[in-house]
CSV table of N, CA and C in Angstrom, one decimal:
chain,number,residue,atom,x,y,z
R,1,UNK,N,34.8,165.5,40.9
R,1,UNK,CA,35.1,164.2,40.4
R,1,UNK,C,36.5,163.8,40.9
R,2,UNK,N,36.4,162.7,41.5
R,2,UNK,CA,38.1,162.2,42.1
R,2,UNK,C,38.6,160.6,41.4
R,3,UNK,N,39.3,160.9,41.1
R,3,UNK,CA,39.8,159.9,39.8
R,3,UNK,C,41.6,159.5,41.1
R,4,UNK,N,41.6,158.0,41.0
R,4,UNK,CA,42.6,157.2,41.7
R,4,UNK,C,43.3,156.8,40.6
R,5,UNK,N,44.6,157.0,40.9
R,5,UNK,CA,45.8,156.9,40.7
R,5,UNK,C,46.8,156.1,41.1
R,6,UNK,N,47.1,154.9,41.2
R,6,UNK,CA,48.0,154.1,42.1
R,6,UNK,C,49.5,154.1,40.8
R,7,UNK,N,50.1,154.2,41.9
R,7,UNK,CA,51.8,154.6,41.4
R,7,UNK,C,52.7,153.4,42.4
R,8,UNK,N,52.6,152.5,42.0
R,8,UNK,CA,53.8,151.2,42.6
R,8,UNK,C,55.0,151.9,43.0
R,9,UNK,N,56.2,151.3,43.5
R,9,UNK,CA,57.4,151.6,43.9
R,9,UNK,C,58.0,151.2,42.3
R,10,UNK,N,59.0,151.6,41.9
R,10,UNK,CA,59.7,151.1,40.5
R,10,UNK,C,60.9,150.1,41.3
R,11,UNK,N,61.0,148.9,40.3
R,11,UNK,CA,61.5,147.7,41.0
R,11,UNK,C,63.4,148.2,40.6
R,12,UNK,N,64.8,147.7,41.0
R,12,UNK,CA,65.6,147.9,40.8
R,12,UNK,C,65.9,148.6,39.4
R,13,UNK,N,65.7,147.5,38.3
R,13,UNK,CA,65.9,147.2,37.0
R,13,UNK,C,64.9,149.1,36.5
R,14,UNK,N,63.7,148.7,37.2
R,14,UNK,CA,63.0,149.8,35.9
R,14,UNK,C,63.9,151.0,36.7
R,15,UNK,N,63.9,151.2,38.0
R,15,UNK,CA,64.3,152.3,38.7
R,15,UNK,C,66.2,152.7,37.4
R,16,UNK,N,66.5,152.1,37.6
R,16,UNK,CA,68.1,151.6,36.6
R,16,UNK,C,67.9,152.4,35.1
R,17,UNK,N,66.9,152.1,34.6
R,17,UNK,CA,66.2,152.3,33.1
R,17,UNK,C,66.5,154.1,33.7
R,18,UNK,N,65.5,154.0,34.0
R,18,UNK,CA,64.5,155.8,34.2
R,18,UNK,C,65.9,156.7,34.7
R,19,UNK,N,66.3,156.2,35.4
R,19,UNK,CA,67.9,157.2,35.7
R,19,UNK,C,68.7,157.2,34.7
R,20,UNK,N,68.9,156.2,33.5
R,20,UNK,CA,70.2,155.9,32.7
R,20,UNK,C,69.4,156.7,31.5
R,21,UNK,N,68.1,156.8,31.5
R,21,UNK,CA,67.4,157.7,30.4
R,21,UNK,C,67.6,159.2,31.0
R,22,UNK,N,67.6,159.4,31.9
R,22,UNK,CA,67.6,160.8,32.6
R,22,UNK,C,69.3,161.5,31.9
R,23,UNK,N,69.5,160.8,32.4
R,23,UNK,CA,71.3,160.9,32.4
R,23,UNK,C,71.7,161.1,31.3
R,24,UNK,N,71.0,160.3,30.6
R,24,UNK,CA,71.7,160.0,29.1
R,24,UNK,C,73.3,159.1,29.2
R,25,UNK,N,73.4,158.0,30.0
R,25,UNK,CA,73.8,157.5,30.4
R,25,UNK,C,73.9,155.4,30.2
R,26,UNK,N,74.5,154.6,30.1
R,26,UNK,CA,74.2,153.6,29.8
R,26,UNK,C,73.9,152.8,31.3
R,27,UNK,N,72.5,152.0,31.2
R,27,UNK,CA,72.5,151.5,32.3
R,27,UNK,C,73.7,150.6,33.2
R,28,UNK,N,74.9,150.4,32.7
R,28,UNK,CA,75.9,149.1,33.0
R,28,UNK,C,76.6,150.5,34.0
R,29,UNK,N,76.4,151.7,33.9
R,29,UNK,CA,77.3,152.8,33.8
R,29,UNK,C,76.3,153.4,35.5
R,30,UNK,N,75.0,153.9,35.1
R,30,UNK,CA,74.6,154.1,36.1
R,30,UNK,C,73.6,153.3,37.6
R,31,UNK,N,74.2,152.0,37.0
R,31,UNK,CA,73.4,151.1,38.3
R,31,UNK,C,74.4,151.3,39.6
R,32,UNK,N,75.4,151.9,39.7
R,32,UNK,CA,75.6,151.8,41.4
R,32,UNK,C,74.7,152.8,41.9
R,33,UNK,N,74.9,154.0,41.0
R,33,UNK,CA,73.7,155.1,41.5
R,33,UNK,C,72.5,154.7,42.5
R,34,UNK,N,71.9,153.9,40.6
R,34,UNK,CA,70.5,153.7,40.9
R,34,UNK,C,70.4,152.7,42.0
R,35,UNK,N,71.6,151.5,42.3
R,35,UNK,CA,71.1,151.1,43.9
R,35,UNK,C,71.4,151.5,44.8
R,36,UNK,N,72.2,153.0,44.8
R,36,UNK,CA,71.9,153.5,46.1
R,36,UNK,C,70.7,154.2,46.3
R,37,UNK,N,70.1,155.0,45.0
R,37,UNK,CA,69.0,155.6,45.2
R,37,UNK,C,68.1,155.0,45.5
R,38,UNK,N,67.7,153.8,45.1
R,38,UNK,CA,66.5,152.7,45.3
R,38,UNK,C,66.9,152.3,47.0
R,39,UNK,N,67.7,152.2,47.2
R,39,UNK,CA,67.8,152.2,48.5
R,39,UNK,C,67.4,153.3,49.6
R,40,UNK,N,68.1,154.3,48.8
R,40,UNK,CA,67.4,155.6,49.8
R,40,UNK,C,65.9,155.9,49.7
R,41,UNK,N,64.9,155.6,48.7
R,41,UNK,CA,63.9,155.8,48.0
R,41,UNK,C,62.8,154.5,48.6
R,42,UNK,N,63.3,153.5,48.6
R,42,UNK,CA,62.7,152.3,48.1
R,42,UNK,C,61.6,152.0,46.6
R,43,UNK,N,62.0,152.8,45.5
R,43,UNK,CA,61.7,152.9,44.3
R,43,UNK,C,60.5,153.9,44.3
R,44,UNK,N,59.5,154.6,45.7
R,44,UNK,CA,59.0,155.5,45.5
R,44,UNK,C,59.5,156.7,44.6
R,45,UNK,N,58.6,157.2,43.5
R,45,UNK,CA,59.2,157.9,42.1
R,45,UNK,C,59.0,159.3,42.6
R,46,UNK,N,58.2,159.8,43.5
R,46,UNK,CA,58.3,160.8,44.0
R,46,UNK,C,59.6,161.4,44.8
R,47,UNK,N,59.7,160.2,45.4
R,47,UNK,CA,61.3,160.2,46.0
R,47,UNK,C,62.2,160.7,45.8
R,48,UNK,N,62.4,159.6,44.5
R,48,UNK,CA,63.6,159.4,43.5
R,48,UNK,C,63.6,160.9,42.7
R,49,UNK,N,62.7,161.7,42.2
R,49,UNK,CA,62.8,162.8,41.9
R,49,UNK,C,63.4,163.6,42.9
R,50,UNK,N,62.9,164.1,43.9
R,50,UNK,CA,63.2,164.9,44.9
R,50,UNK,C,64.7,164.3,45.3
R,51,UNK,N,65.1,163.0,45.5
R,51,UNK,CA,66.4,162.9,45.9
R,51,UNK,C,67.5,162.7,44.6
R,52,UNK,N,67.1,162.9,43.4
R,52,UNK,CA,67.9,163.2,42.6
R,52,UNK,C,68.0,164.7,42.8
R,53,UNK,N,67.2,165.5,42.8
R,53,UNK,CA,67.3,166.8,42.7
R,53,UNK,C,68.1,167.5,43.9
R,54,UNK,N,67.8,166.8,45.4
R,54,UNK,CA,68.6,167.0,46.0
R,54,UNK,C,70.3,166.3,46.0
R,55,UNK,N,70.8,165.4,45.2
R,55,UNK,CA,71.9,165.6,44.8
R,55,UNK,C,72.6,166.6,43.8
R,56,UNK,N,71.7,167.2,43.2
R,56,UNK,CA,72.5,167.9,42.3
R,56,UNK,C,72.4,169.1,42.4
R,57,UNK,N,71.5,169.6,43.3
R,57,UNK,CA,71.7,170.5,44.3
R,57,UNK,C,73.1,170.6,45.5
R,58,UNK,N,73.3,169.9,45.8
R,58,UNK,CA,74.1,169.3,46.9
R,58,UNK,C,75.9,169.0,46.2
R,59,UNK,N,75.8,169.3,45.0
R,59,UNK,CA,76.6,169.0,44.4
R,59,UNK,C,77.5,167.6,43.9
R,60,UNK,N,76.5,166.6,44.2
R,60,UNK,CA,77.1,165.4,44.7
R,60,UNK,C,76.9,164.1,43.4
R,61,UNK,N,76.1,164.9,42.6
R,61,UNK,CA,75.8,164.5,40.9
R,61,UNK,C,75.6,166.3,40.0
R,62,UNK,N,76.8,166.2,39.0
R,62,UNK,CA,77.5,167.3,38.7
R,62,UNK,C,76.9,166.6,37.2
R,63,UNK,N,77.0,168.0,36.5
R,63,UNK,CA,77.6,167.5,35.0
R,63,UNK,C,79.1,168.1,35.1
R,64,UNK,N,79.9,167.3,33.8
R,64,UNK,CA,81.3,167.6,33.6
R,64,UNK,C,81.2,168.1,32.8
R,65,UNK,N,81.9,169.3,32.2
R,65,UNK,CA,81.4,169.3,30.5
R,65,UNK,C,82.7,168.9,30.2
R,66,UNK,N,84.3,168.9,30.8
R,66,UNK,CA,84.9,167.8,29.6
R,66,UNK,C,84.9,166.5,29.9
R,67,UNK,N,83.8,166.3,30.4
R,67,UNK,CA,83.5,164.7,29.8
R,67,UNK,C,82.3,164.5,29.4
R,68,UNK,N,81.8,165.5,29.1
R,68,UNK,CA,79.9,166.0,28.9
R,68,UNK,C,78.9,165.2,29.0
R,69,UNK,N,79.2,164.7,30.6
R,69,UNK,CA,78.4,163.4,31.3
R,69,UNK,C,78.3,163.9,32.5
R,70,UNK,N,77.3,163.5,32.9
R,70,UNK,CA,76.8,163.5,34.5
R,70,UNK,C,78.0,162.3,35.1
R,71,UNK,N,78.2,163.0,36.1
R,71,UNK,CA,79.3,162.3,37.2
R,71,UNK,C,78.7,162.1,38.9
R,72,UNK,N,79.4,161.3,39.7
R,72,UNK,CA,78.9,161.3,41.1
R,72,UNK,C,80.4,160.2,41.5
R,73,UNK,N,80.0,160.3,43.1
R,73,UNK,CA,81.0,159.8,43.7
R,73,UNK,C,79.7,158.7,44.6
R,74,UNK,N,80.0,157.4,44.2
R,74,UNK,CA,79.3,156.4,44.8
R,74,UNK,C,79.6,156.3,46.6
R,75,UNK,N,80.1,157.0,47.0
R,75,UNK,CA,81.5,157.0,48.4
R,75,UNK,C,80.2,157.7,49.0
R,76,UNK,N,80.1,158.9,48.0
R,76,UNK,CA,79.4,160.3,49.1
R,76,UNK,C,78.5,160.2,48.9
R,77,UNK,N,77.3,159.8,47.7
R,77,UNK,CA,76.3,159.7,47.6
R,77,UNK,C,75.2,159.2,48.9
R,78,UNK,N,75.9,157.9,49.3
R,78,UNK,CA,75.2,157.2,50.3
R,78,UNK,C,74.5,158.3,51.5
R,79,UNK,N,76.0,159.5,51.8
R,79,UNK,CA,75.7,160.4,52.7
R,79,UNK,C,74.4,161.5,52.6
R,80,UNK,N,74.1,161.4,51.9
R,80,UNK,CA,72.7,162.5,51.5
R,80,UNK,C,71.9,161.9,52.1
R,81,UNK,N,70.9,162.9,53.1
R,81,UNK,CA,69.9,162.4,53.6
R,81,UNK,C,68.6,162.8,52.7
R,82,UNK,N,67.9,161.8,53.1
R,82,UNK,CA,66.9,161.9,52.5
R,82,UNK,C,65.5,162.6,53.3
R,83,UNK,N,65.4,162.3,54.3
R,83,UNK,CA,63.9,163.2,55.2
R,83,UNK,C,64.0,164.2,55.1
R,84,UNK,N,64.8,165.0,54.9
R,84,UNK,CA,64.6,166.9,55.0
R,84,UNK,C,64.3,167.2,54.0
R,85,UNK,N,64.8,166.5,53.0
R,85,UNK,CA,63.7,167.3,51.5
R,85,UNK,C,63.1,166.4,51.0
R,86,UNK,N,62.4,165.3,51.9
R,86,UNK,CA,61.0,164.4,51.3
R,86,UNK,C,60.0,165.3,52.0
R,87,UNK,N,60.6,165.7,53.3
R,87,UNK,CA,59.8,166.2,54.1
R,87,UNK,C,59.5,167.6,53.4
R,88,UNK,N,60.4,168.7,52.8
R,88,UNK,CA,60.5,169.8,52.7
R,88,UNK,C,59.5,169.8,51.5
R,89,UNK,N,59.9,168.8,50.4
R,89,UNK,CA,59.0,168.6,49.1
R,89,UNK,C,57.3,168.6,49.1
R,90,UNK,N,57.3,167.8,50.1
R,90,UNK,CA,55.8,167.4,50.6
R,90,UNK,C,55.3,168.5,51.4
R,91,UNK,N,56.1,169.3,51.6
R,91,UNK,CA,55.5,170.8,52.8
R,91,UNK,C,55.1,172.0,51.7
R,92,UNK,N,56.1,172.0,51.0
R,92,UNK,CA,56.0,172.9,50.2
R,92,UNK,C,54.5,173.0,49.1
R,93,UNK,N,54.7,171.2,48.9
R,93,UNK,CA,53.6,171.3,47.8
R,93,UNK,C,52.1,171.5,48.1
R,94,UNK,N,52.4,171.0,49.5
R,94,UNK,CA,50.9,171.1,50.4
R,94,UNK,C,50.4,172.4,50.7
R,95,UNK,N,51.5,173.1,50.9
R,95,UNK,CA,51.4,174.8,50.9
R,95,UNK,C,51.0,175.9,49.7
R,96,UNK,N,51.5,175.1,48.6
R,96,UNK,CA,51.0,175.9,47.3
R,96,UNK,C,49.5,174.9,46.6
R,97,UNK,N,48.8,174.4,47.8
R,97,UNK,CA,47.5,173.6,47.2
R,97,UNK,C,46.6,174.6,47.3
R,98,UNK,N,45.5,174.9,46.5
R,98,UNK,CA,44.3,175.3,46.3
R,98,UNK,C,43.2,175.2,48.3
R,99,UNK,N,43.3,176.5,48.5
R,99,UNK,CA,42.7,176.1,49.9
R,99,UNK,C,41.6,175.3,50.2
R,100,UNK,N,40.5,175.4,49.1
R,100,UNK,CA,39.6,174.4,49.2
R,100,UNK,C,40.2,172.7,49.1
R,101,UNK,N,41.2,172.6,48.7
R,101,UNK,CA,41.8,171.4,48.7
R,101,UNK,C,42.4,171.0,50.0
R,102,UNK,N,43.3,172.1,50.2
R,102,UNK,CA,43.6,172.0,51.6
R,102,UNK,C,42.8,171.2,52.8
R,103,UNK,N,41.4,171.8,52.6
R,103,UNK,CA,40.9,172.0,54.1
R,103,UNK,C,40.7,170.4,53.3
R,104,UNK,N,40.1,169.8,52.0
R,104,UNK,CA,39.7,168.9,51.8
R,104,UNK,C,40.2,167.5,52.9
R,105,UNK,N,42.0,167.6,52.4
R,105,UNK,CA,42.8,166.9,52.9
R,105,UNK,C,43.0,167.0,54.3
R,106,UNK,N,42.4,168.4,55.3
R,106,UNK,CA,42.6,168.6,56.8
R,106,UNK,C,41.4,167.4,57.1
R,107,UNK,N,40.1,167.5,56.3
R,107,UNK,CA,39.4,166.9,56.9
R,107,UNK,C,39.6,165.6,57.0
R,108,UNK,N,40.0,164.8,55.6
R,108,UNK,CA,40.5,163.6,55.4
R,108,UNK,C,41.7,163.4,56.6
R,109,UNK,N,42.1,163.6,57.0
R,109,UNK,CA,43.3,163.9,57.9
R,109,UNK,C,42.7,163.2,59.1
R,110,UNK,N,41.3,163.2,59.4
R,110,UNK,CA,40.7,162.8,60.3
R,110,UNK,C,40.2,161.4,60.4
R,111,UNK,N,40.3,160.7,58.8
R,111,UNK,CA,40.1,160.1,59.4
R,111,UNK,C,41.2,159.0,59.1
R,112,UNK,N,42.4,159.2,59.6
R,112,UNK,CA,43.2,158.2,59.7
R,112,UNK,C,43.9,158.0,58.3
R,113,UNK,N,44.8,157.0,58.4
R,113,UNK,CA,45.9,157.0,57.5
R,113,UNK,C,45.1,156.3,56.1
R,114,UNK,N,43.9,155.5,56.3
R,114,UNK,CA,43.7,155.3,54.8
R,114,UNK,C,42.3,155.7,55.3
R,115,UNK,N,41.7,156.0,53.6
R,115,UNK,CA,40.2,156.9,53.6
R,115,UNK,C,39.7,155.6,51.9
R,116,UNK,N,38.3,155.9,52.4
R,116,UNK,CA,37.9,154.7,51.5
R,116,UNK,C,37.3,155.5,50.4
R,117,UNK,N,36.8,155.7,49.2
R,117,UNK,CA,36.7,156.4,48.1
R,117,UNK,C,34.9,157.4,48.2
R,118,UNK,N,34.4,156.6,48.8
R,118,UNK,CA,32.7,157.4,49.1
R,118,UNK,C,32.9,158.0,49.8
R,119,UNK,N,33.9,158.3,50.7
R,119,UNK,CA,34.5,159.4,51.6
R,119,UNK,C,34.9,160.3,51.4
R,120,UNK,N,36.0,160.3,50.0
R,120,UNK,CA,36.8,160.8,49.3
R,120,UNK,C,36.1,161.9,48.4
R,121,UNK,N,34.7,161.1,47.9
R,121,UNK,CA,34.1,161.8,47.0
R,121,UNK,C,33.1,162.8,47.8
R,122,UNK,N,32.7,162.0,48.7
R,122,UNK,CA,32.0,163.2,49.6
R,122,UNK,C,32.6,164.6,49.9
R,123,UNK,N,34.2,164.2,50.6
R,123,UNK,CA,34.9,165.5,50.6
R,123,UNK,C,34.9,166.2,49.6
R,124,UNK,N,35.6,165.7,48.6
R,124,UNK,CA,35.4,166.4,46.8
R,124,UNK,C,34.1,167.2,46.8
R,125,UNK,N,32.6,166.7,47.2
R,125,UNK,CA,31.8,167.4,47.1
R,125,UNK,C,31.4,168.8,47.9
R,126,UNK,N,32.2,168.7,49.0
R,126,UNK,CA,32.1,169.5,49.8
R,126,UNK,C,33.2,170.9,49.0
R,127,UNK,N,34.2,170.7,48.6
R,127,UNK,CA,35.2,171.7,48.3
R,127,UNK,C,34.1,172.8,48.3
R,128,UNK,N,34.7,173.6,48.5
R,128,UNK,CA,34.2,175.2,48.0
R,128,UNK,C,33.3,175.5,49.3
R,129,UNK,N,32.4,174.1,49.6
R,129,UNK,CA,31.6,174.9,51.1
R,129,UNK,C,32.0,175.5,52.4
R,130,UNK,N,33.1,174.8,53.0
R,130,UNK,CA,33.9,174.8,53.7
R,130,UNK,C,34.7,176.3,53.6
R,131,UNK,N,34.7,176.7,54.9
R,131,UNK,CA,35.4,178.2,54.6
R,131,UNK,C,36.7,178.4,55.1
């Protein structure tokens, strides 16, 4: 059974919300962030996870504890790239997929960048045959 999912880009404002709740932070406080991230991102939420994580990884969004807030330097932030761990993210997760799934999406793979759903479901049907 293949059940569709569509996930929009999050527009400035909501992108602004979802970080100032993450943070625990007031939105007036973390919108330069969030326009840089929405710019690095373009509000993709998959993104925006992975490139928050790679800032704080990176050192570049810290907590303080004496000021027991999340901090960042608007200056440096800009400099984090973003392809090596959208890219790394997406490798990784594709690698820990179920191999019947795998091959699902090799075959899909074939046929070009978009696949139409009686396609989709056929492959679904296929899982498990495929060796």
């Amino acid at each position: 059974n293949v059940s569709r999912i569509d996930i929009g880009e999050l527009s400035k404002p909501s992108l602004n919300d979802a970080i100032s709740h993450a943070l625990r932070l007031p939105p007036r406080v973390t919108a330069p962030l969030s326009e840089i991230i929405h710019i690095k991102t373009m509000g993709n939420i998959m993104f925006v996870i992975e490139f928050m994580k790679s800032l704080e990884k990176s050192k570049m969004l810290t907590y303080n504890l004496s000021e027991r807030q999340w901090v960042w330097d608007t200056d440096i932030v800009p400099l984090q790239r973003i392809s090596d761990s959208v890219a790394g993210l997406l490798m990784s997760k594709l690698l820990n997929l179920d191999k019947s799934v795998l091959d699902c999406l090799i075959m899909a793979s074939c046929f070009g960048s978009q696949i139409n759903m009686p396609i989709m479901e056929l492959l679904d049907g296929l899982r498990g045959v495929t060796h």
